[in-house]
Short mmCIF file of C-alpha atoms in Angstrom, two decimals:
data_model
loop_
_atom_site.label_atom_id
_atom_site.label_comp_id
_atom_site.label_asym_id
_atom_site.label_seq_id
_atom_site.Cartn_x
_atom_site.Cartn_y
_atom_site.Cartn_z
CA GLY A 1 15.61 -3.43 -13.39
CA ALA A 2 15.33 -0.61 -10.84
CA VAL A 3 15.10 -2.75 -7.72
CA VAL A 4 15.15 -1.16 -4.29
CA SER A 5 15.70 -3.40 -1.29
CA GLN A 6 14.65 -2.33 2.20
CA HIS A 7 15.61 -4.14 5.37
CA PRO A 8 14.24 -5.16 7.82
CA SER A 9 10.69 -5.66 6.63
CA TRP A 10 9.32 -5.77 10.17
CA VAL A 11 10.80 -4.84 13.49
CA ILE A 12 9.41 -4.83 17.01
CA CYS A 13 11.37 -3.19 19.78
CA LYS A 14 11.02 -1.67 23.20
CA SER A 15 10.40 1.98 23.84
CA GLY A 16 13.61 3.95 24.16
CA THR A 17 15.70 1.87 21.77
CA SER A 18 17.06 3.02 18.42
CA VAL A 19 16.21 1.28 15.18
CA LYS A 20 18.11 1.40 11.91
CA ILE A 21 16.46 0.77 8.55
CA GLU A 22 18.51 0.20 5.41
CA CYS A 23 17.59 1.07 1.84
CA ARG A 24 19.65 -0.20 -1.07
CA SER A 25 19.40 0.30 -4.81
CA LEU A 26 20.45 -3.07 -6.22
CA ASP A 27 20.89 -2.43 -9.94
CA PHE A 28 21.30 1.30 -10.33
CA GLN A 29 23.04 4.20 -8.70
CA ALA A 30 20.70 6.31 -6.61
CA THR A 31 21.70 9.94 -6.77
CA THR A 32 18.76 10.75 -4.53
CA MET A 33 16.93 8.71 -1.91
CA PHE A 34 13.72 9.58 -0.12
CA TRP A 35 12.18 8.43 3.14
CA TYR A 36 8.44 8.31 3.63
CA ARG A 37 6.07 7.42 6.40
CA GLN A 38 2.66 5.93 5.73
CA PHE A 39 -0.24 5.63 8.16
CA PRO A 40 -3.00 3.04 7.61
CA LYS A 41 -5.22 3.84 4.63
CA GLN A 42 -3.36 7.06 3.95
CA SER A 43 -0.97 8.16 1.28
CA LEU A 44 2.76 8.53 1.68
CA MET A 45 4.15 11.42 3.70
CA LEU A 46 7.62 12.56 2.68
CA MET A 47 9.97 12.82 5.64
CA ALA A 48 13.28 13.72 4.04
CA THR A 49 15.32 13.77 0.86
CA SER A 50 18.97 12.78 0.76
CA ASN A 51 21.67 13.06 -1.85
CA GLU A 52 24.77 10.92 -1.70
CA GLY A 53 27.45 12.57 0.40
CA SER A 54 25.23 15.43 1.54
CA LYS A 55 23.11 16.16 4.57
CA ALA A 56 19.50 15.20 4.25
CA THR A 57 16.80 17.81 3.72
CA TYR A 58 13.95 17.29 6.12
CA GLU A 59 10.33 18.23 5.57
CA GLN A 60 8.69 20.70 7.88
CA GLY A 61 7.69 19.11 11.16
CA VAL A 62 10.09 16.16 10.91
CA GLU A 63 12.63 16.11 13.73
CA LYS A 64 16.09 15.67 12.26
CA ASP A 65 17.55 14.58 15.60
CA LYS A 66 14.88 11.94 15.92
CA PHE A 67 15.14 10.57 12.39
CA LEU A 68 18.80 10.36 11.42
CA ILE A 69 19.47 9.83 7.74
CA ASN A 70 22.77 8.81 6.23
CA HIS A 71 23.41 8.45 2.49
CA ALA A 72 27.03 7.40 2.44
CA SER A 73 27.12 5.76 -0.98
CA LEU A 74 25.24 5.78 -4.27
CA THR A 75 23.50 2.55 -3.35
CA LEU A 76 22.80 2.81 0.37
CA SER A 77 20.83 5.09 2.66
CA THR A 78 19.90 4.44 6.26
CA LEU A 79 17.21 5.84 8.51
CA THR A 80 17.76 5.58 12.26
CA VAL A 81 14.81 6.23 14.54
CA THR A 82 16.45 7.30 17.79
CA SER A 83 14.91 6.69 21.20
CA ALA A 84 11.80 5.30 19.58
CA HIS A 85 8.43 5.63 21.29
CA PRO A 86 5.04 4.07 20.54
CA GLU A 87 3.97 7.12 18.52
CA ASP A 88 6.84 6.36 16.11
CA SER A 89 5.19 3.07 15.17
CA SER A 90 4.40 3.26 11.49
CA PHE A 91 5.20 1.93 8.03
CA TYR A 92 8.42 3.50 6.72
CA ILE A 93 9.19 3.33 3.01
CA CYS A 94 12.27 4.43 1.12
CA SER A 95 12.59 5.25 -2.54
CA ALA A 96 15.54 5.84 -4.80
CA ARG A 97 16.11 7.43 -8.16
CA ASP A 98 18.87 8.07 -10.60
CA TRP A 99 19.15 11.40 -12.37
CA ASN A 100 16.05 12.24 -14.40
CA GLN A 101 14.39 8.90 -13.64
CA PRO A 102 11.24 8.18 -11.62
CA GLN A 103 11.35 7.06 -8.02
CA HIS A 104 11.39 3.35 -7.27
CA PHE A 105 10.25 2.20 -3.87
CA GLY A 106 11.35 -0.41 -1.41
CA ASP A 107 8.85 -2.77 0.19
CA GLY A 108 8.68 -0.83 3.42
CA THR A 109 9.50 -1.51 7.06
CA ARG A 110 6.76 -2.04 9.59
CA LEU A 111 7.99 -0.59 12.87
CA SER A 112 6.22 -1.45 16.10
CA ILE A 113 7.40 0.13 19.35
CA LEU A 114 6.13 -1.49 22.52
CA GLN B 1 -8.11 22.89 -2.64
CA LYS B 2 -5.62 20.05 -2.45
CA GLU B 3 -2.89 19.92 -5.04
CA VAL B 4 -3.90 16.44 -6.18
CA GLU B 5 -7.39 14.98 -5.89
CA GLN B 6 -8.05 11.28 -6.26
CA ASP B 7 -11.25 9.44 -5.45
CA PRO B 8 -10.34 6.92 -2.73
CA GLY B 9 -13.07 4.49 -3.78
CA PRO B 10 -13.37 1.68 -2.99
CA LEU B 11 -13.93 0.54 -6.55
CA SER B 12 -15.14 -3.00 -7.15
CA VAL B 13 -15.33 -4.53 -10.64
CA PRO B 14 -15.80 -8.00 -12.11
CA GLU B 15 -12.86 -9.79 -13.69
CA GLY B 16 -12.36 -8.76 -17.30
CA ALA B 17 -13.79 -5.26 -16.85
CA ILE B 18 -12.08 -2.10 -18.03
CA VAL B 19 -11.06 0.01 -15.07
CA SER B 20 -10.68 3.78 -15.22
CA LEU B 21 -8.77 5.59 -12.49
CA ASN B 22 -8.39 9.35 -12.42
CA CYS B 23 -6.68 12.24 -10.72
CA THR B 24 -7.08 15.97 -11.04
CA TYR B 25 -4.53 18.52 -9.98
CA SER B 26 -4.25 22.26 -9.52
CA ASN B 27 -0.54 22.99 -9.96
CA SER B 28 0.09 23.85 -13.61
CA ALA B 29 3.83 23.38 -13.05
CA PHE B 30 3.47 19.59 -12.85
CA GLN B 31 5.14 17.98 -15.85
CA TYR B 32 5.97 14.42 -14.77
CA PHE B 33 3.14 12.03 -14.04
CA MET B 34 3.26 8.57 -12.55
CA TRP B 35 0.96 5.78 -11.54
CA TYR B 36 1.99 3.41 -8.77
CA ARG B 37 0.32 0.22 -7.60
CA GLN B 38 0.56 -0.65 -3.92
CA TYR B 39 -0.41 -4.01 -2.51
CA SER B 40 -1.25 -4.23 1.17
CA ARG B 41 1.84 -3.99 3.40
CA LYS B 42 4.14 -3.44 0.42
CA GLY B 43 5.85 -0.45 -1.13
CA PRO B 44 4.45 1.24 -4.25
CA GLU B 45 5.41 -0.28 -7.60
CA LEU B 46 5.85 1.99 -10.60
CA LEU B 47 3.37 1.18 -13.37
CA MET B 48 3.51 4.15 -15.73
CA TYR B 49 5.70 7.22 -16.11
CA THR B 50 4.87 9.99 -18.54
CA TYR B 51 6.18 13.43 -19.30
CA SER B 52 3.81 16.24 -20.29
CA SER B 53 0.58 15.53 -22.17
CA GLY B 54 -0.26 12.46 -24.20
CA ASN B 55 -0.92 8.75 -23.98
CA LYS B 56 1.32 5.86 -23.07
CA GLU B 57 0.48 2.19 -23.32
CA ASP B 58 2.16 -0.76 -21.64
CA GLY B 59 0.43 -4.09 -21.95
CA ARG B 60 -2.99 -3.87 -20.34
CA PHE B 61 -2.28 -0.41 -18.93
CA THR B 62 -2.79 2.94 -20.64
CA ALA B 63 -1.95 6.27 -19.06
CA GLN B 64 -3.38 9.53 -20.34
CA VAL B 65 -2.35 13.05 -19.42
CA ASP B 66 -4.37 16.13 -20.34
CA LYS B 67 -2.46 19.12 -19.04
CA SER B 68 -5.00 21.60 -20.39
CA SER B 69 -7.64 20.05 -18.13
CA LYS B 70 -5.17 19.13 -15.37
CA TYR B 71 -6.47 15.58 -15.50
CA ILE B 72 -4.70 12.23 -15.68
CA SER B 73 -6.10 8.75 -16.11
CA LEU B 74 -5.03 5.15 -15.89
CA PHE B 75 -6.97 2.51 -17.79
CA ILE B 76 -6.66 -1.18 -17.04
CA ARG B 77 -8.01 -3.54 -19.69
CA ASP B 78 -9.06 -7.10 -19.02
CA SER B 79 -8.72 -6.57 -15.29
CA GLN B 80 -7.55 -9.53 -13.20
CA PRO B 81 -7.97 -10.37 -9.51
CA SER B 82 -4.21 -9.80 -9.19
CA ASP B 83 -4.84 -6.15 -10.09
CA SER B 84 -6.62 -5.71 -6.75
CA ALA B 85 -4.54 -3.08 -4.96
CA THR B 86 -4.40 0.62 -4.16
CA TYR B 87 -3.48 2.80 -7.12
CA LEU B 88 -1.65 6.03 -6.42
CA CYS B 89 -1.20 8.84 -8.87
CA ALA B 90 1.87 11.00 -8.35
CA MET B 91 3.27 14.03 -10.08
CA SER B 92 6.22 16.37 -10.03
CA ALA B 93 7.15 19.76 -11.41
CA SER B 94 10.78 18.95 -11.97
CA GLY B 95 12.84 16.01 -13.14
CA GLY B 96 15.97 17.37 -11.51
CA SER B 97 17.99 16.07 -8.62
CA ASN B 98 15.72 17.03 -5.75
CA TYR B 99 12.34 16.66 -7.32
CA LYS B 100 9.53 15.69 -4.97
CA LEU B 101 6.41 13.75 -5.71
CA THR B 102 2.95 14.93 -4.81
CA PHE B 103 0.66 11.94 -4.35
CA GLY B 104 -3.05 11.43 -4.59
CA LYS B 105 -4.66 9.63 -1.67
CA GLY B 106 -4.94 6.41 -3.67
CA THR B 107 -7.90 4.44 -5.05
CA LEU B 108 -8.58 1.00 -3.61
CA LEU B 109 -9.51 -1.38 -6.42
CA THR B 110 -10.96 -4.86 -6.01
CA VAL B 111 -11.34 -7.12 -9.04
CA ASN B 112 -13.74 -9.95 -8.29
CA PRO B 113 -13.25 -13.34 -9.96
#
């Protein structure tokens, strides 16, 4: 149980394009979803928290216009990196949780901007 | 002082060894404690989840929480090469709707056959 699917697993795109990453909870309803960024050999850095049907809460220093988050249903959240540039290249990981349960993570998306 | 301290290793052990992984923390409000395993280029996988102090066992894994010392541990018995991964401790003050996790930096473990 508690499976979180993240898609795509790897994407390469040109600078200036927008990229959408999907995060789905497959066997539970995710009241809250989280988006993280992870640099090589470092721990996870929380970018934003989203509750279904509400605006996402962004961490300090994360540009909300750059990283658009939508949590339209209890099983789906999306992260769109707008006008991506090489410095946005990173490993993006989502997690999801139901009320009073621990977070379960997706397998991450490796984003490479050329 | 960082909120959560975790020795990054690397830690290398022979197959079959007992592995001890630890984290210390400074925030006395933390009540929920987790251990995640992360393989290279994958997302973290939840191994253990405990509330408040005490021990919890699941197969070869045992998690211990000592809130009085602000110290948590994960023990792996009969370690296998497939246990080679980065182990992240994580903790939270609240179990409510917007709770956030504070992570350790992770310990890289290699189990040699």
